[in-house]
PDB file of C-alpha atoms in Angstrom:
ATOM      1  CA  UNK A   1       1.817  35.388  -4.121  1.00  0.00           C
ATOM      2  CA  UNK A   2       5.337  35.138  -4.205  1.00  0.00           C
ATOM      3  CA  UNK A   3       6.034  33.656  -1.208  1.00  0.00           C
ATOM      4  CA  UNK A   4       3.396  31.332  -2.356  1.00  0.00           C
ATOM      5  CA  UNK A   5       5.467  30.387  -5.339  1.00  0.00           C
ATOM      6  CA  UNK A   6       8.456  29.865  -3.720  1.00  0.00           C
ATOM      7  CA  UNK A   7       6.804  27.523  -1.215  1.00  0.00           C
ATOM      8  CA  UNK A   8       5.383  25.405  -4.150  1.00  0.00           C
ATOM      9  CA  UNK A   9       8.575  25.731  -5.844  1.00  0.00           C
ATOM     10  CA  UNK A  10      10.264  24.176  -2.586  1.00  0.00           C
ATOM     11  CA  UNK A  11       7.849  21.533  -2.317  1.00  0.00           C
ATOM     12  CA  UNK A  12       7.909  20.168  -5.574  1.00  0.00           C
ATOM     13  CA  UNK A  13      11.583  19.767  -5.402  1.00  0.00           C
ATOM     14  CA  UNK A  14      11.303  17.985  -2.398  1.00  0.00           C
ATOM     15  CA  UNK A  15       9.186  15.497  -3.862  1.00  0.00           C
ATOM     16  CA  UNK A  16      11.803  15.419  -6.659  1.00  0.00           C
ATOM     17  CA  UNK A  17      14.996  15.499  -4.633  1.00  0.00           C
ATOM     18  CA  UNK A  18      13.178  12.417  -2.460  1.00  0.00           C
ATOM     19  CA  UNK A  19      12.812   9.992  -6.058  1.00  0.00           C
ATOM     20  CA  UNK A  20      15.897  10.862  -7.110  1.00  0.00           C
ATOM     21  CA  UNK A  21      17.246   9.232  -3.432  1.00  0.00           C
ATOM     22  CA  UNK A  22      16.962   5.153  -3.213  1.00  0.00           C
ATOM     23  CA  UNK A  23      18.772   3.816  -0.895  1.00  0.00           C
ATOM     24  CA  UNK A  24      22.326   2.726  -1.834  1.00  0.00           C
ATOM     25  CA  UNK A  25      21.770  -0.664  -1.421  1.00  0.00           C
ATOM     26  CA  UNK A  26      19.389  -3.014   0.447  1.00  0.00           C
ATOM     27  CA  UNK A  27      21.138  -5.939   2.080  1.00  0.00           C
ATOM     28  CA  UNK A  28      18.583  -9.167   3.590  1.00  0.00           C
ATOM     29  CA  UNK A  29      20.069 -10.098   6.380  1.00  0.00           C
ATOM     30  CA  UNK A  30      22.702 -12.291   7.284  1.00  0.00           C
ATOM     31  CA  UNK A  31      23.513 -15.218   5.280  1.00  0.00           C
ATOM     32  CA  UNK A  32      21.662 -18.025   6.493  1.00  0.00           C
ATOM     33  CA  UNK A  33      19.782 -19.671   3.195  1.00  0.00           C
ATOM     34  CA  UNK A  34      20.876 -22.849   1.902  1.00  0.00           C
ATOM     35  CA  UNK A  35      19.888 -21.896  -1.600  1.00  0.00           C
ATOM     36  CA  UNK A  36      20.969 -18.549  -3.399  1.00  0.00           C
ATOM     37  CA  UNK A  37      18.933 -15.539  -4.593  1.00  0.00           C
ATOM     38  CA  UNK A  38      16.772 -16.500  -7.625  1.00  0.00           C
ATOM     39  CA  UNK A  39      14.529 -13.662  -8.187  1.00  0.00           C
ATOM     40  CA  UNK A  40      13.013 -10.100  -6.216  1.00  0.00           C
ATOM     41  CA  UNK A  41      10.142  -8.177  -6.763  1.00  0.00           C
ATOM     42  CA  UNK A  42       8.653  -5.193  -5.214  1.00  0.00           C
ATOM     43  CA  UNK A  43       6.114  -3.049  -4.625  1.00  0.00           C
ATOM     44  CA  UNK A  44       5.701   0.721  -2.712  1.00  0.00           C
ATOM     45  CA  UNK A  45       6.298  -0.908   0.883  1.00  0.00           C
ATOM     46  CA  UNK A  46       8.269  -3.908   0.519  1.00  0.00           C
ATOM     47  CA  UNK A  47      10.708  -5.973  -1.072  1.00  0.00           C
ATOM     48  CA  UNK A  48      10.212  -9.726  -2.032  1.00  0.00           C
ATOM     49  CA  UNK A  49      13.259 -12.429  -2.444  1.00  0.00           C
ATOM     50  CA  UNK A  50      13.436 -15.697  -3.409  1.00  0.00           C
ATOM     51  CA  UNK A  51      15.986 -17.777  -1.823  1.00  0.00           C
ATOM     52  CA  UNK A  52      15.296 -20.640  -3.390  1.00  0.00           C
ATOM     53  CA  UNK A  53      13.045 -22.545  -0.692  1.00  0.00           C
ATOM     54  CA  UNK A  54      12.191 -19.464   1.062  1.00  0.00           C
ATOM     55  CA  UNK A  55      10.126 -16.316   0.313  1.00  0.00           C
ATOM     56  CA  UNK A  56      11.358 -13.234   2.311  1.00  0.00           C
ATOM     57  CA  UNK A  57       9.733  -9.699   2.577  1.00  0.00           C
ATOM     58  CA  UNK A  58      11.576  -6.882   3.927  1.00  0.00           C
ATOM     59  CA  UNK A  59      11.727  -2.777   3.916  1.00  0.00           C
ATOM     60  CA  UNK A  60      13.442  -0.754   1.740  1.00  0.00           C
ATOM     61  CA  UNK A  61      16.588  -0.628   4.640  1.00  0.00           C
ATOM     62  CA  UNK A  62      16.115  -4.702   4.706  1.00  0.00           C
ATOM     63  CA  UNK A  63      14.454  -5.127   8.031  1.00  0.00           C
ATOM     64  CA  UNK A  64      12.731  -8.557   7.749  1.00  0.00           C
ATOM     65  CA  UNK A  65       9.050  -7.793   7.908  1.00  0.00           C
ATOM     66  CA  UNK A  66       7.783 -11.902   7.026  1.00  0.00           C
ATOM     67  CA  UNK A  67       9.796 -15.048   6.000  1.00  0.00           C
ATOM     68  CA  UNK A  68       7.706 -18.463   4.753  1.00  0.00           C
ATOM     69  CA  UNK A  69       9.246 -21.891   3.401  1.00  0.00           C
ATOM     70  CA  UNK A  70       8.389 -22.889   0.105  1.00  0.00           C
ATOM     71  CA  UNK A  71       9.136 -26.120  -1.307  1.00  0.00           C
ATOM     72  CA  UNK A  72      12.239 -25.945  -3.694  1.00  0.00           C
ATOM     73  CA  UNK A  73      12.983 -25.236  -6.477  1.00  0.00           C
ATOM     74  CA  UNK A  74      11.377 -21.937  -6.014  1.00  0.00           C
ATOM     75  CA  UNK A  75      12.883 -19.653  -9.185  1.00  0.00           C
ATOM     76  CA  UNK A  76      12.020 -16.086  -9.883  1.00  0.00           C
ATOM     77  CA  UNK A  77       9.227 -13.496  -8.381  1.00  0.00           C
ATOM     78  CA  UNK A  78       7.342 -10.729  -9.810  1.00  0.00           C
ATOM     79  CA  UNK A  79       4.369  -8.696  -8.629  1.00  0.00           C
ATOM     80  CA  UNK A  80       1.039  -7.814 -10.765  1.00  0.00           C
ATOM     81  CA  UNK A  81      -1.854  -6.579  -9.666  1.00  0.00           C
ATOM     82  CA  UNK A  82      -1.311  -7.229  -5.745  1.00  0.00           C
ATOM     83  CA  UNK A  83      -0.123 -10.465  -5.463  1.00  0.00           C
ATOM     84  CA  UNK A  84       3.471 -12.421  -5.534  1.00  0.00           C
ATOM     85  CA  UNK A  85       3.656 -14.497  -8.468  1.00  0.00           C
ATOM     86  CA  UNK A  86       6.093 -17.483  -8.119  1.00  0.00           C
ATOM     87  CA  UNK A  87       7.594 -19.933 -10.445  1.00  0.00           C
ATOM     88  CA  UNK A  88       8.589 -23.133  -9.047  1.00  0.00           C
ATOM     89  CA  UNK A  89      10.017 -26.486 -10.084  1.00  0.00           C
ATOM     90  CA  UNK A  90       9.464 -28.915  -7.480  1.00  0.00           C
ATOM     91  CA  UNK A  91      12.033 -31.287  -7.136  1.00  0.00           C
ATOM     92  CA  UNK A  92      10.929 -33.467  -3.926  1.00  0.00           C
ATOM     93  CA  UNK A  93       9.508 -36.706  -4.812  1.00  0.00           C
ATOM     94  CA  UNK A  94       6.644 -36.219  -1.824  1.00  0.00           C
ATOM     95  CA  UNK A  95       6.283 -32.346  -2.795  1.00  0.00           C
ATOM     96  CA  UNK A  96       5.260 -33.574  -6.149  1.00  0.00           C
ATOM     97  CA  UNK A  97       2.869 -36.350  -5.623  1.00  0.00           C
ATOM     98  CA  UNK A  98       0.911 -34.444  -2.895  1.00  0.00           C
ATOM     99  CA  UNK A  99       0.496 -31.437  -5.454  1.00  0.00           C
ATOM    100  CA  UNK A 100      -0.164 -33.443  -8.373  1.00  0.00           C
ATOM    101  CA  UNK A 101       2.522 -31.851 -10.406  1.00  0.00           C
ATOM    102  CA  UNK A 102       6.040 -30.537 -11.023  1.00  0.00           C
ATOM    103  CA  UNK A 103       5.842 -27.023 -12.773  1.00  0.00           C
ATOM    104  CA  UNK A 104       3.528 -24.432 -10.724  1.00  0.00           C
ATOM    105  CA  UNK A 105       3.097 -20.754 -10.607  1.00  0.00           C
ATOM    106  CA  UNK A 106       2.240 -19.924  -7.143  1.00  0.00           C
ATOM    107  CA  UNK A 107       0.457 -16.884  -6.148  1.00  0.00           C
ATOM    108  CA  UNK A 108       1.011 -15.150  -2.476  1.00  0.00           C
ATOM    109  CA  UNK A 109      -0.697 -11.933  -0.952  1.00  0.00           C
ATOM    110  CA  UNK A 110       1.737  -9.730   0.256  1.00  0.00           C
ATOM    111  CA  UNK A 111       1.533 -11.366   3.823  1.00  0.00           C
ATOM    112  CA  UNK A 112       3.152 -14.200   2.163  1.00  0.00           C
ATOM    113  CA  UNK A 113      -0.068 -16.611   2.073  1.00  0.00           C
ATOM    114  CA  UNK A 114      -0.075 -19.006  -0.708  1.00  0.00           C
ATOM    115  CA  UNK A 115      -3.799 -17.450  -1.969  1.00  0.00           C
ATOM    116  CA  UNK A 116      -3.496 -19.689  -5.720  1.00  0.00           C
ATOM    117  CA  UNK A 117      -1.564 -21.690  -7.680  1.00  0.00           C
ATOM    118  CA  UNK A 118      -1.392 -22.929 -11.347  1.00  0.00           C
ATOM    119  CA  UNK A 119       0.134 -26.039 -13.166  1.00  0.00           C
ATOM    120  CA  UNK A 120       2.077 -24.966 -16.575  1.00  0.00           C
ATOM    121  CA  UNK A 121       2.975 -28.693 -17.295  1.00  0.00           C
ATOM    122  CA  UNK A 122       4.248 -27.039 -20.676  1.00  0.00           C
ATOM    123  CA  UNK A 123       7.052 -25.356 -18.807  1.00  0.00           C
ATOM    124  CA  UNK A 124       8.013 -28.097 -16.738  1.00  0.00           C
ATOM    125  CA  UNK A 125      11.426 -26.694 -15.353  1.00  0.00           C
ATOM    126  CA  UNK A 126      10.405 -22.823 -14.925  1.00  0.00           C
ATOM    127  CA  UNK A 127      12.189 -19.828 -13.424  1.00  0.00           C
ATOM    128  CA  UNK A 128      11.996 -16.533 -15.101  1.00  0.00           C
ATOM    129  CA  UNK A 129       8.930 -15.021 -14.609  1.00  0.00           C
ATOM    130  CA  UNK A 130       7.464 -11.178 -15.355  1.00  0.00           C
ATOM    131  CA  UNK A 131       3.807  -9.745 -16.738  1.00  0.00           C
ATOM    132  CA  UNK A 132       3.230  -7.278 -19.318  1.00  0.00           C
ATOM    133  CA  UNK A 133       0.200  -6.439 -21.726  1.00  0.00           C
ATOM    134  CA  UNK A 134      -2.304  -9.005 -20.452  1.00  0.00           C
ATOM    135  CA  UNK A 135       0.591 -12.077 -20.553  1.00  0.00           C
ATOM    136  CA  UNK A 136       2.923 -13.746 -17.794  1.00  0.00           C
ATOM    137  CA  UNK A 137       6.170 -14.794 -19.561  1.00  0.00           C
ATOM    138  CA  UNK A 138       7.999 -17.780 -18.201  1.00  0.00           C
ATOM    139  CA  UNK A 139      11.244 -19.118 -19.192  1.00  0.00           C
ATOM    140  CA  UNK A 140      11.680 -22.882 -19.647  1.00  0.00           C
ATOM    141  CA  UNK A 141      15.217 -24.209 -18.706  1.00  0.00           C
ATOM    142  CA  UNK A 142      15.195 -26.905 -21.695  1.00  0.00           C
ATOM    143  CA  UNK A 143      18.740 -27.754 -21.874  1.00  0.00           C
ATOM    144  CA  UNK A 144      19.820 -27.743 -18.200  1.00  0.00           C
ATOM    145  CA  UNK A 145      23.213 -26.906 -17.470  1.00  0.00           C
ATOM    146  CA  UNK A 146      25.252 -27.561 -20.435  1.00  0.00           C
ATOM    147  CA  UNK A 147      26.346 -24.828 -22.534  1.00  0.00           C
ATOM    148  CA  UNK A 148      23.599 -23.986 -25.870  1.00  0.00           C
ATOM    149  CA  UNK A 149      22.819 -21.220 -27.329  1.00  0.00           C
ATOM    150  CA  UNK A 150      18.758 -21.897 -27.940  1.00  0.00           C
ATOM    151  CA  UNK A 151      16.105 -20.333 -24.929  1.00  0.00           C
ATOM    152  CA  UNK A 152      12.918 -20.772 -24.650  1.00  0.00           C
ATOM    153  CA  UNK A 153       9.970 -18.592 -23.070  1.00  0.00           C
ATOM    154  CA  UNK A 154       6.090 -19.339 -23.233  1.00  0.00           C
ATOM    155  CA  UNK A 155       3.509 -16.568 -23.004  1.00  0.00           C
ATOM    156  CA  UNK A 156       0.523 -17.211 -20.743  1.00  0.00           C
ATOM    157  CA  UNK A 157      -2.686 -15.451 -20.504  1.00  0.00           C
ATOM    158  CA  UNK A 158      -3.732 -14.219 -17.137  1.00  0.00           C
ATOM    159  CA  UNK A 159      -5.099 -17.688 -16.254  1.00  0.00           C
ATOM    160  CA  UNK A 160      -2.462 -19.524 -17.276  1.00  0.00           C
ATOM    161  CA  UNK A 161      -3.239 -21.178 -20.605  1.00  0.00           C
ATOM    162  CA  UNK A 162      -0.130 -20.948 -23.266  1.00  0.00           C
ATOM    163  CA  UNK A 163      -0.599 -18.927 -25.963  1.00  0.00           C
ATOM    164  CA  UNK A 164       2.440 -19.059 -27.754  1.00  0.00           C
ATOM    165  CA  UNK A 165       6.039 -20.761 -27.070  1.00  0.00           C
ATOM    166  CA  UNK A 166       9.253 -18.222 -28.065  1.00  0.00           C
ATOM    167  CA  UNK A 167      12.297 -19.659 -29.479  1.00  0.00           C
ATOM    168  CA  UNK A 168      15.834 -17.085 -29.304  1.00  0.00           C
ATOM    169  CA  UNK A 169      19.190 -16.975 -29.339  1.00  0.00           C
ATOM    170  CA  UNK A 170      21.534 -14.902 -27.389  1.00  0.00           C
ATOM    171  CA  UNK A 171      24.461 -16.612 -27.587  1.00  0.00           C
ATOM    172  CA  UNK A 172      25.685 -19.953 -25.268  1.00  0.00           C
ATOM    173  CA  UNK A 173      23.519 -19.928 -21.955  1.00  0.00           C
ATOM    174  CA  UNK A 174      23.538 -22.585 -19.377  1.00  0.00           C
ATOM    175  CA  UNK A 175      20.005 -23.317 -17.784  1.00  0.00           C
ATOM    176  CA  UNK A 176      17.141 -20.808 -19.302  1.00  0.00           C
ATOM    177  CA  UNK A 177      15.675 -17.346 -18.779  1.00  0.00           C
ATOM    178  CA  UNK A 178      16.463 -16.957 -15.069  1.00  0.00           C
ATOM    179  CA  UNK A 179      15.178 -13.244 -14.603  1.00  0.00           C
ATOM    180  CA  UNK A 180      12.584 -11.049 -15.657  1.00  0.00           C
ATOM    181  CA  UNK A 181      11.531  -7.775 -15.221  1.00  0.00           C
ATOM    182  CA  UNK A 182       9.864  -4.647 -17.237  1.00  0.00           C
ATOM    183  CA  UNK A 183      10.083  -1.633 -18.087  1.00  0.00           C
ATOM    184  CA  UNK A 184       9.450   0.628 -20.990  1.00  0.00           C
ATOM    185  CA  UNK A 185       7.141  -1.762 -22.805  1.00  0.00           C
ATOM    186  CA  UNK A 186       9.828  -4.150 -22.585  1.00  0.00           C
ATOM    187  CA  UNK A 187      11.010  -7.213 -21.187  1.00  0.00           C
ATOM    188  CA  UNK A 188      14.301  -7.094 -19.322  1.00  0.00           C
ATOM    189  CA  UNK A 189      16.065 -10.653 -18.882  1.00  0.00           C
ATOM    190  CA  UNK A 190      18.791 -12.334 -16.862  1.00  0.00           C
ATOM    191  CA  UNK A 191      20.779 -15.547 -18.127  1.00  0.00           C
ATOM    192  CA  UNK A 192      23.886 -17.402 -16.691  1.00  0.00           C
ATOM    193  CA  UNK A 193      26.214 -16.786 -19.834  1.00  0.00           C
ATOM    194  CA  UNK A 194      30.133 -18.111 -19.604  1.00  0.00           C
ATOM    195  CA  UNK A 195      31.676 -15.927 -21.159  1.00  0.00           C
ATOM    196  CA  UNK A 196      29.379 -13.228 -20.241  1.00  0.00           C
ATOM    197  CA  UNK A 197      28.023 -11.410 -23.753  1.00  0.00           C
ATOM    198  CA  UNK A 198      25.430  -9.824 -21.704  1.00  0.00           C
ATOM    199  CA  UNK A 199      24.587  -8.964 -18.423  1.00  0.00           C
ATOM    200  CA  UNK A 200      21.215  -7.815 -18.995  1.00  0.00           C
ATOM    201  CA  UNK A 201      18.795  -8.298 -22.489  1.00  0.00           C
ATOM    202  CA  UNK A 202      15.983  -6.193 -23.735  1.00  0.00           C
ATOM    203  CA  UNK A 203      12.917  -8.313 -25.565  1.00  0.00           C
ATOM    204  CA  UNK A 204       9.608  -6.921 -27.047  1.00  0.00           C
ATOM    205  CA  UNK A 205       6.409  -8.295 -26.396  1.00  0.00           C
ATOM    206  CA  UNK A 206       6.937 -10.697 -29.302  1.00  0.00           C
ATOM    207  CA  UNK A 207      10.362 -11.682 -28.032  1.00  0.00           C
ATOM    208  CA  UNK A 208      12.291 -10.026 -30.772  1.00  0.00           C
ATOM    209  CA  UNK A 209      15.530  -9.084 -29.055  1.00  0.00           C
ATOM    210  CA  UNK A 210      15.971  -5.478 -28.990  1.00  0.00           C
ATOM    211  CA  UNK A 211      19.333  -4.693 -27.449  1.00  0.00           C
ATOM    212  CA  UNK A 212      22.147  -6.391 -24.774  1.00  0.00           C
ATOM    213  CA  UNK A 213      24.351  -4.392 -21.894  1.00  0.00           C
ATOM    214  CA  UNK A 214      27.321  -5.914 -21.116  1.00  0.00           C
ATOM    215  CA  UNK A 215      26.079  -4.734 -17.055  1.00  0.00           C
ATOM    216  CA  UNK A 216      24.909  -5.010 -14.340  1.00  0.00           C
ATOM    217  CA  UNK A 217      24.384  -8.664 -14.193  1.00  0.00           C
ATOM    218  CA  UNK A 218      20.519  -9.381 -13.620  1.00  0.00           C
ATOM    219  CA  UNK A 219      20.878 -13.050 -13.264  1.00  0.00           C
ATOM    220  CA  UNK A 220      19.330 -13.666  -9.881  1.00  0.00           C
ATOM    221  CA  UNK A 221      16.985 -10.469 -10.201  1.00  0.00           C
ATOM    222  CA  UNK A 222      15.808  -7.303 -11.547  1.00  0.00           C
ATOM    223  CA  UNK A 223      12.593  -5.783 -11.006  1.00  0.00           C
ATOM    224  CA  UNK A 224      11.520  -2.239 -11.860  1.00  0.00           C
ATOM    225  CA  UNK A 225      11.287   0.470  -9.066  1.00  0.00           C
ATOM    226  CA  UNK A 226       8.502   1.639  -7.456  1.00  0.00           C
ATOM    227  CA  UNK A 227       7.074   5.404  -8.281  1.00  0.00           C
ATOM    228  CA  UNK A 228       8.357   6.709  -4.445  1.00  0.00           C
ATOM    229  CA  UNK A 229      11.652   5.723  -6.278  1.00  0.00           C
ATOM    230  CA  UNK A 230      11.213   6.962  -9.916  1.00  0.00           C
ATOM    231  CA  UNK A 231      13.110   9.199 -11.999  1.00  0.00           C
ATOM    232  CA  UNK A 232      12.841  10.708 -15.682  1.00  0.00           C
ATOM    233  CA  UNK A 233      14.445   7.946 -16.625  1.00  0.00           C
ATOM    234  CA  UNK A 234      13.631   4.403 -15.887  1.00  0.00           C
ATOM    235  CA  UNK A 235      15.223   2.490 -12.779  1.00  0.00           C
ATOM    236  CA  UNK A 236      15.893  -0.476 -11.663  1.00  0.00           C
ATOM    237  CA  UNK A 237      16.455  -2.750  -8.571  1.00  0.00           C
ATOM    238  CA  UNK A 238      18.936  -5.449  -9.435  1.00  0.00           C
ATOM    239  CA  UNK A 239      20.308  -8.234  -6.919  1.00  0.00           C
ATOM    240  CA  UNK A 240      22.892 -10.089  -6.132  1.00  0.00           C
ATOM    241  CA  UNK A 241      24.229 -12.747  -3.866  1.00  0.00           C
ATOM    242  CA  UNK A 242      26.296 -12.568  -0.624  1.00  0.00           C
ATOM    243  CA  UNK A 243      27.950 -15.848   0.380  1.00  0.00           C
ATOM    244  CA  UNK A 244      29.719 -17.534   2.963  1.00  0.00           C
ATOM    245  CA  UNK A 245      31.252 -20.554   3.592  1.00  0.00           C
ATOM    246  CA  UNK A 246      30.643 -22.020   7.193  1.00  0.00           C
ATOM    247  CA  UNK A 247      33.168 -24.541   9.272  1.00  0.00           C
ATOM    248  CA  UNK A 248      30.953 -27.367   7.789  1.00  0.00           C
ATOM    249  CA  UNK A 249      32.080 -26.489   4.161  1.00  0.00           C
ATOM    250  CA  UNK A 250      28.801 -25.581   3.035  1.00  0.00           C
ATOM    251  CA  UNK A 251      27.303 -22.264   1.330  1.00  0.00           C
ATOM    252  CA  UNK A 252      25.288 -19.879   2.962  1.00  0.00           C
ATOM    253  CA  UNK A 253      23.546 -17.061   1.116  1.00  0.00           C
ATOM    254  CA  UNK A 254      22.108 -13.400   1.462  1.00  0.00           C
ATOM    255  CA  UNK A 255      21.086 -10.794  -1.180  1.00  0.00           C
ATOM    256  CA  UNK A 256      21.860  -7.652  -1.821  1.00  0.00           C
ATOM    257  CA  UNK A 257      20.003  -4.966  -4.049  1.00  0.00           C
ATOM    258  CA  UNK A 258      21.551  -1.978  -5.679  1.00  0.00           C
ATOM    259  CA  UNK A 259      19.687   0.268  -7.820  1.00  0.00           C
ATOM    260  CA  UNK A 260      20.140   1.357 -11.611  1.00  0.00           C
ATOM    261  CA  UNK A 261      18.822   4.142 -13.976  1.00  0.00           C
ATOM    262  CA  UNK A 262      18.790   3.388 -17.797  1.00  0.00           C
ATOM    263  CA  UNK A 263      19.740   6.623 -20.050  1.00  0.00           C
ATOM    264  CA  UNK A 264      18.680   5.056 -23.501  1.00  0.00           C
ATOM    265  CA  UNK A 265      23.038   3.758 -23.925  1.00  0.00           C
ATOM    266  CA  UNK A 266      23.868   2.275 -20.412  1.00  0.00           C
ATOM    267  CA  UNK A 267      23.090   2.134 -16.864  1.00  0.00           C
ATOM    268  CA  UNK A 268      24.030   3.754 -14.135  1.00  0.00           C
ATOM    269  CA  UNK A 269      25.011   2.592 -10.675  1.00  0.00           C
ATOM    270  CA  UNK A 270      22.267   4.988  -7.790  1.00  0.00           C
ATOM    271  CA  UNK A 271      23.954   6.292  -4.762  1.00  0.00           C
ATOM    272  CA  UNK A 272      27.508   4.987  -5.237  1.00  0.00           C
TER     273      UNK A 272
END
């Protein structure tokens, strides 16, 4: 009986000891995307990146596993219920007429096949997108790139009809919402903010802001982790771009993933 004990005992922690161990970091690959990181998602298997105008899955040490063009501009990822949800702004006059529309959500199986996708003409420049409680929430970039200090995010039901349009302020923001994730109940955003007052924001259902950490920066993604990485406390993968410049003078981009545990104040950098 005792021995018996001690072997459950043993077990158990190893199932402990293995959530408690994500991997330090998850890199993509070389950089060799023309546009930057704008969102990840992920599920038990698998992570998902959006580079902009290209989807890319990989493991959890950042093996590519698929990689599929999508027309630009594609803006932040999230997973519900099995499928790769995608918001994208089209930009290309040809890309637009031959879809009928600007402002999609585009749905992909986890192979990366484009299964669905929805027009939200009342979000017509979208990128941050997340599900929780029966709703998508999308962020509208309204103002574009100069400095304001008003965001907007509409609440969809699961087929895409708006049923209600948020109005906030966090303080001066270029461009909208540009990441989403959740994660307690809550919704957990990104912005571009210059100077930085936060790196990451915590939102309600209702979009009442709760709180704002001056880090880690979540602006081009945060997703929460899987159970095979969990904890007592909540965690988080959060990305972030790798760069270079080539002989041409252009920018070429990677991502990287770290990931983060909340404690209720702050959050903490995993496997440092």
């Amino acid at each position: 009986m005792k021995r018996m004990l001690l072997t459950l005992l043993s077990l158990t922690a190893g199932v402990i000891l293995a959530q408690e161990l994500p991997p330090a970091e998850i890199v993509s690959g070389d950089a060799k995307y023309a546009g930057h990181l704008q969102g990840i998602c992920c599920d038990e298997d698998a992570v998902y990146w959006s580079f902009t105008a290209v989807i890319l899955k990989t493991d959890y040490a950042g093996k590519t596993l698929l990689e599929v063009p999508i027309s630009a501009h594609a803006g932040d990822i999230c997973m519900h219920d099995g499928k790769i949800y995608i918001a994208q702004a089209l930009s290309g006059k040809a890309d637009i007429e031959k879809t009928g529309g600007k402002s999609w959500v585009v749905v992909m199986d986890t192979s990366l096949n484009e299964v669905k996708r929805y027009a939200i003409p009342d979000t017509p420049h979208p990128d941050g997108i997340t599900f929780l409680d029966g709703s998508f929430y999308i962020g509208e970039d309204k103002y574009g790139k100069d400095p304001h200090p008003i965001n907007v995010v509409n609440q969809y039901d699961a087929n895409f009809t708006l049923q209600k349009t948020h109005t906030f302020e966090i303080g001066t923001t270029q461009y909208g919402v540009q990441t989403m994730g959740t994660a307690l109940g809550h919704l957990w955003m990104g912005f571009y903010m210059n100077p930085r007052k936060h790196g990451i924001v915590r939102f309600d259902k209702n979009m009442t802001f709760v709180e704002g950490f001056p880090s880690p920066n979540v602006s081009v993604g945060i997703c929460a982790a899987p159970a095979r990485f969990s904890g007592a406390k909540p965690r988080f993968l959060v990305g972030e771009n790798i760069s270079v410049e080539t002989e041409a003078k252009t920018r070429l981009f990677a991502g990287r993933i770290r990931f983060y545990e909340f404690d209720d104040q702050a959050f903490q950098q995993l496997g440092k």
